[in-house]
Short mmCIF file of C-alpha atoms and ligand atoms in Angstrom, two decimals:
data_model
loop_
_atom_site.label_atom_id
_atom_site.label_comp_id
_atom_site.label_asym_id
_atom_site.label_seq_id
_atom_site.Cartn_x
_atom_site.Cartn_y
_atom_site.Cartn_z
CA UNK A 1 0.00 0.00 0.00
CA UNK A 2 1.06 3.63 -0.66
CA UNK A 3 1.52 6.10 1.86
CA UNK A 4 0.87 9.45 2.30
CA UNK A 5 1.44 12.44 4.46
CA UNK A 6 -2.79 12.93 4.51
CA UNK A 7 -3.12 16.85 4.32
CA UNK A 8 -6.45 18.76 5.51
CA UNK A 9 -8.05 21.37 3.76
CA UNK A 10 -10.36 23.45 5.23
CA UNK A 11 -13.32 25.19 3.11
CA UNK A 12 -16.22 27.12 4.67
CA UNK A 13 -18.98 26.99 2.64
CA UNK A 14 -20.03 30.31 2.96
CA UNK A 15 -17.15 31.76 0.93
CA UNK A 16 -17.65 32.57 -2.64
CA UNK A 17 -17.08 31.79 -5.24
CA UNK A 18 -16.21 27.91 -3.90
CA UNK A 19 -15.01 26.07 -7.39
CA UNK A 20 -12.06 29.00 -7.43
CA UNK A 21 -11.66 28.35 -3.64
CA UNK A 22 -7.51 27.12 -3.31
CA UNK A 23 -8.35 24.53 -0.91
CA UNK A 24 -10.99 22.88 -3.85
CA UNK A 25 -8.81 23.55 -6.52
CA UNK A 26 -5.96 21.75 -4.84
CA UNK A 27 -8.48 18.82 -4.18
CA UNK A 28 -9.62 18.89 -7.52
CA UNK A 29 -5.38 18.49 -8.75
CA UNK A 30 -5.63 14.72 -7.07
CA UNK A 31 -8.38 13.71 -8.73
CA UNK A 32 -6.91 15.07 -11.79
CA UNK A 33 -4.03 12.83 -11.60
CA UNK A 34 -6.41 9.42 -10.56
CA UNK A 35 -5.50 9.90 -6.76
CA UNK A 36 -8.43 9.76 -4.38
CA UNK A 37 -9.70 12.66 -1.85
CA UNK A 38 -12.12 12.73 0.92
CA UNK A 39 -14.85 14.99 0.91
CA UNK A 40 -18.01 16.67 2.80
CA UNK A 41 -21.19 15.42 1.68
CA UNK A 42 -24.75 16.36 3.60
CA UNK A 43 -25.44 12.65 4.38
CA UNK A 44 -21.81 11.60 5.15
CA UNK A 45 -18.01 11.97 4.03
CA UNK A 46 -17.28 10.05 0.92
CA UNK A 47 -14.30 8.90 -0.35
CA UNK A 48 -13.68 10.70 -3.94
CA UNK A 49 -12.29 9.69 -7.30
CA UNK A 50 -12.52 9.98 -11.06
CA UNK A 51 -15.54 7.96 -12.15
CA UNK A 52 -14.09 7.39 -15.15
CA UNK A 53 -10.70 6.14 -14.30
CA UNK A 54 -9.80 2.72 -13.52
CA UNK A 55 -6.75 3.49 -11.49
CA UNK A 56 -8.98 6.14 -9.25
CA UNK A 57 -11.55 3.18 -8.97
CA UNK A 58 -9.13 0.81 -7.61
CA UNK A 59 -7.63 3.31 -5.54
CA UNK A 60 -10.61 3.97 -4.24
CA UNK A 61 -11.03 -0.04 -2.90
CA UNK A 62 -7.65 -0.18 -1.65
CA UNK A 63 -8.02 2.77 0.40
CA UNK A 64 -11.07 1.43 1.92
CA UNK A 65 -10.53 -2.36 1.80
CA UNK A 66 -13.70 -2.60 0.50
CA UNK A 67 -14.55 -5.85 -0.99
CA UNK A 68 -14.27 -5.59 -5.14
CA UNK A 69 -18.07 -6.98 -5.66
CA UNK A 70 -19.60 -3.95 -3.88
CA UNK A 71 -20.24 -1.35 -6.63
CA UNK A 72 -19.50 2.87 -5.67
CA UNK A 73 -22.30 5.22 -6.27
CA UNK A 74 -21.24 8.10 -8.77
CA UNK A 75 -21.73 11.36 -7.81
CA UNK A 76 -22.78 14.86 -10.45
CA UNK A 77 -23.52 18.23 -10.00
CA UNK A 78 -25.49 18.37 -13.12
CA UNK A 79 -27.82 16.34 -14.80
CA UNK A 80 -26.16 17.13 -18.30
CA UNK A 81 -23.37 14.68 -16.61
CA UNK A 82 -25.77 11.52 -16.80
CA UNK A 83 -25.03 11.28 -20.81
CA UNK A 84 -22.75 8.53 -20.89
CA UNK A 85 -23.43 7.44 -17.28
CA UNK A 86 -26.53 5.69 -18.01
CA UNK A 87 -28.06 4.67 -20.88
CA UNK A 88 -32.04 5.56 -20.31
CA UNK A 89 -34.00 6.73 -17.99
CA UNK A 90 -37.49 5.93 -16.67
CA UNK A 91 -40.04 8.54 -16.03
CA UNK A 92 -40.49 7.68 -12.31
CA UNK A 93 -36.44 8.32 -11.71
CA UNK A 94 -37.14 11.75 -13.59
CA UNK A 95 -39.71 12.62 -11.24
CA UNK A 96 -37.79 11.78 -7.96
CA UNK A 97 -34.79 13.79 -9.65
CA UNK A 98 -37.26 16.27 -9.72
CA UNK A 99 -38.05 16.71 -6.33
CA UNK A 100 -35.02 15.04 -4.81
CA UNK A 101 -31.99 16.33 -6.56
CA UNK A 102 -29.80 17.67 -4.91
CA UNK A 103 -30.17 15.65 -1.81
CA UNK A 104 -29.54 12.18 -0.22
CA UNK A 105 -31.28 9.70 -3.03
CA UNK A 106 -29.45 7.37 -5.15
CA UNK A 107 -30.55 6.25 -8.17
CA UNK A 108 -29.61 2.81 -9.92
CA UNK A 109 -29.91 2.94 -13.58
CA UNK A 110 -29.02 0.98 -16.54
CA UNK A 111 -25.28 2.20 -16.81
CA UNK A 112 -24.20 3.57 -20.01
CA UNK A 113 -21.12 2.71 -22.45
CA UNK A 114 -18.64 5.14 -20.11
CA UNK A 115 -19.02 3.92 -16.81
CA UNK A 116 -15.65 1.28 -15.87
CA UNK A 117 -17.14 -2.45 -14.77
CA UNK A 118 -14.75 -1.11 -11.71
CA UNK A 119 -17.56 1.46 -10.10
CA UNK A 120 -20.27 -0.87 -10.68
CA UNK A 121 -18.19 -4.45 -9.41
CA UNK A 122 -19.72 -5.84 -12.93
CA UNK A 123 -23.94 -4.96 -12.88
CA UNK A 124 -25.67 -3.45 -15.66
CA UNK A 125 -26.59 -1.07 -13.54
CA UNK A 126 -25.13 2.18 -12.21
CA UNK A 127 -26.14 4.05 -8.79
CA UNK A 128 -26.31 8.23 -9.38
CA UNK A 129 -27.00 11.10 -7.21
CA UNK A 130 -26.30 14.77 -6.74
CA UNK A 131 -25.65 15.69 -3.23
CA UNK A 132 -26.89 18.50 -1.87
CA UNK A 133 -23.67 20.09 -0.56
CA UNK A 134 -21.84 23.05 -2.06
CA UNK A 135 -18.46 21.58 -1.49
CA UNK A 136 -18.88 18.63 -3.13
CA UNK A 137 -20.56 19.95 -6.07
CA UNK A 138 -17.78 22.63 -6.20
CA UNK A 139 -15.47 20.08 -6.32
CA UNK A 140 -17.21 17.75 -9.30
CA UNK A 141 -17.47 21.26 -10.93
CA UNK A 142 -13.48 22.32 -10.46
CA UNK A 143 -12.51 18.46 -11.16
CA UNK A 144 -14.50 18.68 -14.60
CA UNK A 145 -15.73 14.86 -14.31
CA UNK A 146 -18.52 13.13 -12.09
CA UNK A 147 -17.07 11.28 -8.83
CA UNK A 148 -17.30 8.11 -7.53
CA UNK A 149 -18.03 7.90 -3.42
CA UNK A 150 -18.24 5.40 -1.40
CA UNK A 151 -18.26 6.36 2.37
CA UNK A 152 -14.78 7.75 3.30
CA UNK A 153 -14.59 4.88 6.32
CA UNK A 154 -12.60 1.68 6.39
CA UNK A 155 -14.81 -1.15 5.46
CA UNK A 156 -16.90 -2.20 8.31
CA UNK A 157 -16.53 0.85 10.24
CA UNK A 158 -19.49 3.02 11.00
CA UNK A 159 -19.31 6.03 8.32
CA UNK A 160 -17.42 9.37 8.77
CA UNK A 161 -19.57 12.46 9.51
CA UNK A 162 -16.67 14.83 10.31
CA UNK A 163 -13.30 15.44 9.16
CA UNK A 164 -11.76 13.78 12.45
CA UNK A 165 -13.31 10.46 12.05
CA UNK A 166 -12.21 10.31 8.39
CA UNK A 167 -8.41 10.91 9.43
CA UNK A 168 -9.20 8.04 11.83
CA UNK A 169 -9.83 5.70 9.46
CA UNK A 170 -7.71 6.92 6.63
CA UNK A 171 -5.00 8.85 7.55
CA UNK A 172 -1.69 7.78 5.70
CA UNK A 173 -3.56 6.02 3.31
CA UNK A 174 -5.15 9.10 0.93
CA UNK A 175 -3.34 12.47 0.44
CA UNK A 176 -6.04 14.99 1.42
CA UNK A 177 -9.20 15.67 3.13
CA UNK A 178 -11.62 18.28 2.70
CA UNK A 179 -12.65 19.50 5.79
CA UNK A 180 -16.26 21.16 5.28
CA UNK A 181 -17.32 20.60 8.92
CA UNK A 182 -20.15 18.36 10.09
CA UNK A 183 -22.30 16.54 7.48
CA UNK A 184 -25.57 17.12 7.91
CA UNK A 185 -28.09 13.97 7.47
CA UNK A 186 -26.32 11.79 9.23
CA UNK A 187 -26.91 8.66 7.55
CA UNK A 188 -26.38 7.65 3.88
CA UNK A 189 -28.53 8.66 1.12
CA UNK A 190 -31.79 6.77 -0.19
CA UNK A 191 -30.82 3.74 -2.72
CA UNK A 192 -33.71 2.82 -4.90
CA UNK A 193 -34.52 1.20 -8.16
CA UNK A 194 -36.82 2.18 -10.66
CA UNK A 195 -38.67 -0.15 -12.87
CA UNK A 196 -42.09 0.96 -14.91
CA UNK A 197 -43.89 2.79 -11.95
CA UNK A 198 -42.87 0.63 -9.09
CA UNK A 199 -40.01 2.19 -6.92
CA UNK A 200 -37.74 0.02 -4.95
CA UNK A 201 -35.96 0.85 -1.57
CA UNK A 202 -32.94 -0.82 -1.77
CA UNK A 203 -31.53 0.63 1.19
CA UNK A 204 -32.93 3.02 3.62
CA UNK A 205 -31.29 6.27 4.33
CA UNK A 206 -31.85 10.28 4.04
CA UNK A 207 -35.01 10.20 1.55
CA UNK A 208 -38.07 8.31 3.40
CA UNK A 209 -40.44 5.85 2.23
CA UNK A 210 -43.21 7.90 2.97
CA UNK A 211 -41.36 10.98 0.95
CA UNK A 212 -40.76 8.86 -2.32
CA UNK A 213 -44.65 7.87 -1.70
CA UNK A 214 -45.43 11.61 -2.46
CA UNK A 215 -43.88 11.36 -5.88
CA UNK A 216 -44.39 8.17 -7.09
CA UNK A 217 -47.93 7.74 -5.76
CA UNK A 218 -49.65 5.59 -2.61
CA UNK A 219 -48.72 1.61 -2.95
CA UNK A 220 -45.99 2.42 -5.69
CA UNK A 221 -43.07 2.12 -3.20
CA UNK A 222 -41.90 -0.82 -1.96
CA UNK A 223 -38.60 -1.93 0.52
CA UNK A 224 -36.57 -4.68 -1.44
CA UNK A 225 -37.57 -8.14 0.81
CA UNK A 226 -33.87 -9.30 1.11
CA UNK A 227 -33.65 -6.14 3.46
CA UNK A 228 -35.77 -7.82 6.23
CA UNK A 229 -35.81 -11.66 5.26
CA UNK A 230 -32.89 -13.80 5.20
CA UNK A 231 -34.22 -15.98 2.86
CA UNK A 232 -33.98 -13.45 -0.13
CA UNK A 233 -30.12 -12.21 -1.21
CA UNK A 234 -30.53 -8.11 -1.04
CA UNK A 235 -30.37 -6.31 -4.29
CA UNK A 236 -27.93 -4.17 -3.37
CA UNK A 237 -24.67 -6.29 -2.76
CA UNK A 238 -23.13 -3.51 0.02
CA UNK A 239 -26.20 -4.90 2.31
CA UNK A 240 -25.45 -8.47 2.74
CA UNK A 241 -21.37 -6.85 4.58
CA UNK A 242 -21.29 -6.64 8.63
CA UNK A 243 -21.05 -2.58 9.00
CA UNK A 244 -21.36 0.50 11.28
CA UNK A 245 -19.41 -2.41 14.12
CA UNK A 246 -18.45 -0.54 17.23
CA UNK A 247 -14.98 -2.04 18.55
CA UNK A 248 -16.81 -3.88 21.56
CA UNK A 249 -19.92 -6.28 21.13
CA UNK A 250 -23.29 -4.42 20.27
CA UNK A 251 -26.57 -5.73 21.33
CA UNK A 252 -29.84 -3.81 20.86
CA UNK A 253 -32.53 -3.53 23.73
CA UNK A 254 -36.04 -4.11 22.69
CA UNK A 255 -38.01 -3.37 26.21
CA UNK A 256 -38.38 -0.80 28.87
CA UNK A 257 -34.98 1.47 30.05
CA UNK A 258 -35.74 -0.29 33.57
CA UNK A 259 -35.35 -4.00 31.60
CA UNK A 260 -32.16 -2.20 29.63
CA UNK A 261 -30.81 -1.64 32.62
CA UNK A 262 -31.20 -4.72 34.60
CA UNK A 263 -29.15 -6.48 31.73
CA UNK A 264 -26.29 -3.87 32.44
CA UNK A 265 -26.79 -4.50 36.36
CA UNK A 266 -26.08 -8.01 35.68
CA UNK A 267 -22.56 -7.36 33.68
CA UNK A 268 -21.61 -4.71 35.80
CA UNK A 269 -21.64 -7.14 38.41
CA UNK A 270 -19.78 -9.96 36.96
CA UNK A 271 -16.95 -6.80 36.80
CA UNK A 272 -17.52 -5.84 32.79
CA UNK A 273 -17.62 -2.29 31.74
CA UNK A 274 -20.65 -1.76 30.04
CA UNK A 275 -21.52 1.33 27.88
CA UNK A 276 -25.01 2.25 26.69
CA UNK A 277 -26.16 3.99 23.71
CA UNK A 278 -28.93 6.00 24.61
CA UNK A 279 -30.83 9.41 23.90
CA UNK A 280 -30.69 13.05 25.76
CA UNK A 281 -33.98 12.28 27.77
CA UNK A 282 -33.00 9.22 29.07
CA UNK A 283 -29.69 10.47 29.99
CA UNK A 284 -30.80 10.96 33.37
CA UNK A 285 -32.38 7.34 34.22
CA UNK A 286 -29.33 4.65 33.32
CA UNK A 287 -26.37 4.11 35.32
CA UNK A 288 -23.04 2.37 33.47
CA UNK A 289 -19.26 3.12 32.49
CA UNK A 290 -20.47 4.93 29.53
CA UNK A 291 -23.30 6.44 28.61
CA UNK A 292 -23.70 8.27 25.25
CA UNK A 293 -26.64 9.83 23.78
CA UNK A 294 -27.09 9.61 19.82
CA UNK A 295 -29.77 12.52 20.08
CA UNK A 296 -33.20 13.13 21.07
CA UNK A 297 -35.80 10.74 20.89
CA UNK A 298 -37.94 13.18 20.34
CA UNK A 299 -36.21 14.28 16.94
CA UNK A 300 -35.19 11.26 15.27
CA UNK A 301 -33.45 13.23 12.59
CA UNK A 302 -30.82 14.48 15.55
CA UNK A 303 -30.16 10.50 16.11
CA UNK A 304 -29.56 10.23 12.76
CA UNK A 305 -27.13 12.84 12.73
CA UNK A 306 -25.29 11.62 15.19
CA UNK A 307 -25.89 8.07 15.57
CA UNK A 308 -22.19 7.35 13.84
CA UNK A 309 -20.51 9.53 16.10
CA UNK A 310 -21.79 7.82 19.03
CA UNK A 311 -20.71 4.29 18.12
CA UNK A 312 -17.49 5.34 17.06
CA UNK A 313 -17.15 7.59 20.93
CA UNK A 314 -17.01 4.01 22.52
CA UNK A 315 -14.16 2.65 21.31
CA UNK A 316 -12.46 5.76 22.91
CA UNK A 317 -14.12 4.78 26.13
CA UNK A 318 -12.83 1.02 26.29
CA UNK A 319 -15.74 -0.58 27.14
CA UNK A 320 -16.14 -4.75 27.15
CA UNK A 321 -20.14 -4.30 26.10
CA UNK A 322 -22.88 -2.12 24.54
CA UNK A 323 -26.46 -2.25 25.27
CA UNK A 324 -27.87 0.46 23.08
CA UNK A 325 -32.06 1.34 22.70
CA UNK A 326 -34.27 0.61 19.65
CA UNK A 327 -36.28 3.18 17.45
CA UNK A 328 -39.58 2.90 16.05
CA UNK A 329 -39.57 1.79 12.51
CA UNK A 330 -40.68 4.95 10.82
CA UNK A 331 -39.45 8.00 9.15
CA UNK A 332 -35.65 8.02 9.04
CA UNK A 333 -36.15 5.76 12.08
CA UNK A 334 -36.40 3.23 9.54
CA UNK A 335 -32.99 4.30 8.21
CA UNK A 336 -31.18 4.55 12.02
CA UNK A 337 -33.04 0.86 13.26
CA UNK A 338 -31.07 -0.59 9.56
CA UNK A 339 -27.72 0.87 10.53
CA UNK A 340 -28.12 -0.39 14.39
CA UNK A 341 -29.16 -3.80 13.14
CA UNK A 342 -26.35 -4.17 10.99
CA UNK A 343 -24.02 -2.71 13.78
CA UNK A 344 -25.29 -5.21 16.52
CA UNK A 345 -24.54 -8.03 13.59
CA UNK A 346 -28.16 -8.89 14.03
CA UNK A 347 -28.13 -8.91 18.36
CA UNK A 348 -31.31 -7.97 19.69
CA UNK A 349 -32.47 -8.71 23.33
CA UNK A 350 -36.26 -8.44 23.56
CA UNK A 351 -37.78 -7.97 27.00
O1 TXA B 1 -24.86 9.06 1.23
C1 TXA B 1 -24.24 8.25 0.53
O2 TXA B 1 -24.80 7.49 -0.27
C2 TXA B 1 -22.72 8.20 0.70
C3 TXA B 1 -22.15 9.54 0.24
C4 TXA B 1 -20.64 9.56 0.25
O3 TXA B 1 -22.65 9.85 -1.03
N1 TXA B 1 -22.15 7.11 -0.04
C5 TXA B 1 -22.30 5.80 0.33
O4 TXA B 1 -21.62 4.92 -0.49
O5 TXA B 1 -22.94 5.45 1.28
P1 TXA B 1 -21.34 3.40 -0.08
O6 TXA B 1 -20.43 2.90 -1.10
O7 TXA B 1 -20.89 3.33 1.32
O8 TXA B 1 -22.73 2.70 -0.25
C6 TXA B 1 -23.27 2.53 -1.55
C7 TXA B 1 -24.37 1.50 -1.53
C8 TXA B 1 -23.85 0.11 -1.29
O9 TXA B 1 -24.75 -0.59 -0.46
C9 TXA B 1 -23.80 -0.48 -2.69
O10 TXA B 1 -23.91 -1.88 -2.70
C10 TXA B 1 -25.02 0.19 -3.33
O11 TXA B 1 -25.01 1.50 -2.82
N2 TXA B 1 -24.93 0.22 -4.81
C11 TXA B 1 -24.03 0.88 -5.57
N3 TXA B 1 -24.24 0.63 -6.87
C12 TXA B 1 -25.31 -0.20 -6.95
C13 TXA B 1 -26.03 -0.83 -8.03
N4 TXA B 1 -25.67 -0.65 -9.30
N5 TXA B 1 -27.08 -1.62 -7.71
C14 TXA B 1 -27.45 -1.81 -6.43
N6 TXA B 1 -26.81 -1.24 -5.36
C15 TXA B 1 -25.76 -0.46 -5.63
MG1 MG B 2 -20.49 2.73 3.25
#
């Protein structure tokens, strides 16, 4: 593996005009030559390369060690960009891009003649979206060609949503980040697929179910079953990898705080230090080694927000265990109770 002396390169949004800014243009020099950058995004930090290079595409796996079968979603910051990319699209995906562009939904669509086998780990398919961050499209803008993104986090880590936990992850092993501050969303974007009017969630993230309902119409969107049943292979192949893993075992609480916290009472007492991941009102009612609150329960969009930070706050605090509460399934709840499941590898404790 190469190494590098990872530079930081801080850009405030607010200064004008940003594709002229010296800290994008000197991002935009890597990706010029086929090196790979991190970069802000509103959902999370991605990891950043030409879309149409193979040597940035492999780059951008052996940054990550990502497995080569999980295909990169390509990023624009104009829809004239999509010539080439893919080679139709339906009018359902027009509408979303309507109403959705820029922001956190991916679309997969039949890939086009310039897209490298390399972003898309060999589908006929290629995943698109324009994020809704002025950085990033700056930076696709000053670069002059769309990028490929996966999450700017070693595989199986829980995604970066600052420049800190990227450097964590990466440092040594990429020349540059851009430090935009924190993202925004939280969690990932939306994936869905589009086929005649039926929309498919592939994976659940920024864009809800009952949002893409609005645009493609009552009973016309539907979650892919290999998201919830084992006995179907998910769609998209990046769902089937453990992710989002804490250092220390992970096991979700289904039941009451006061049955959450008998189950740390009992570890506590064989002499484990136990950490729990909780929310700002029930800050007050557990007692354990660690407690650290992903939001408020209250505003599930603040847990989603920072529901990465917090997992990746205990492996600072050396704990042997985490107990850490459910959400209800709806909303971007639906999004936050996919991430935790994954993170717990599956562990759930109901009372
Ligand atoms: O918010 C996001 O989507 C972030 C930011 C950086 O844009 N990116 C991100 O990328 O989460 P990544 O690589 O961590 O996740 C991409 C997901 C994976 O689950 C992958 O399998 C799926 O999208 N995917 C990519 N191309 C696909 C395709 N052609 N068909 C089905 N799923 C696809
Ligand atoms: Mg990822």
């Amino acid at each position: 593996m190469r190494s590098f002396q990872t530079e930081r390169w801080t850009v405030d949004k607010t200064e004008q005009p940003l594709t002229t800014h010296p800290h994008v243009i000197q991002a935009s020099l890597w990706i010029k030559k086929n090196e790979v950058i991190a970069i802000p995004t509103e959902t999370v930090y991605g990891l950043a390369g030409n879309a149409k290079s193979d040597e940035a595409i492999s780059r951008i796996f052996e940054a990550k060690g990502r497995p080569s079968d999980n295909p990169l979603i390509v990023h624009i910051s104009e829809r004239s960009q999509l010539e080439g990319l893919v080679s139709s699209i339906p009018e359902t995906a027009k509408k979303l891009m309507n109403t959705f562009w820029p922001g956190p939904l991916t679309i997969v669509l039949p890939k086009g003649d310039e897209v490298s086998e390399k972003v898309t780990a060999g589908l006929s398919t290629v995943a698109v979206r324009m994020p809704d961050h002025d950085i990033a499209l700056a930076l696709i803008e000053a670069s002059g060609v769309p990028l490929a993104a996966p999450s700017a986090n070693l595989s199986g880590k829980p995604s970066p949503t600052t420049a800190d936990h990227v450097y964590e992850d990466l440092k040594s092993r990429i020349p540059g980040i851009v430090d935009g501050g924190s993202t925004g969303v939280g969690v990932e974007s939306t994936v869905v697929e589009c086929a005649n009017d039926l929309v498919t969630i592939l994976r659940p993230g920024g864009v809800t179910l009952e949002e893409l309902e609005k645009v493609a119409g009552f009973g016309h969107v539907v979650v892919d079953p290999g998201l919830e049943n084992e006995k179907h292979a998910p769609k998209s192949p990046g769902m089937k990898y453990t992710h989002y893993a804490p250092d220390a075992p992970f096991v979700l609480v289904d039941g009451s705080p006061e049955f959450l916290q008998g189950l740390v009472d009992k570890e506590r007492e064989a002499g484990r230090k136990i950490g729990i991941l909780t929310t700002e009102e029930r800050m007050d009612f557990y007692k354990a080694d660690c407690l650290i609150p992903a939001g408020k329960r209250s505003n599930p969009e603040t847990v989603a927000q920072h529901l990465y930070e917090a997992l990746r706050a205990f492996n600072e605090a050396n704990v042997d265990q985490i107990f850490g509460e459910v959400f209800p399934k709806e909303g971007v709840g639906v999004a936050i109770m996919n991430r935790l499941e994954k993170s717990a590898g599956g562990h759930i404790v109901k009372e």
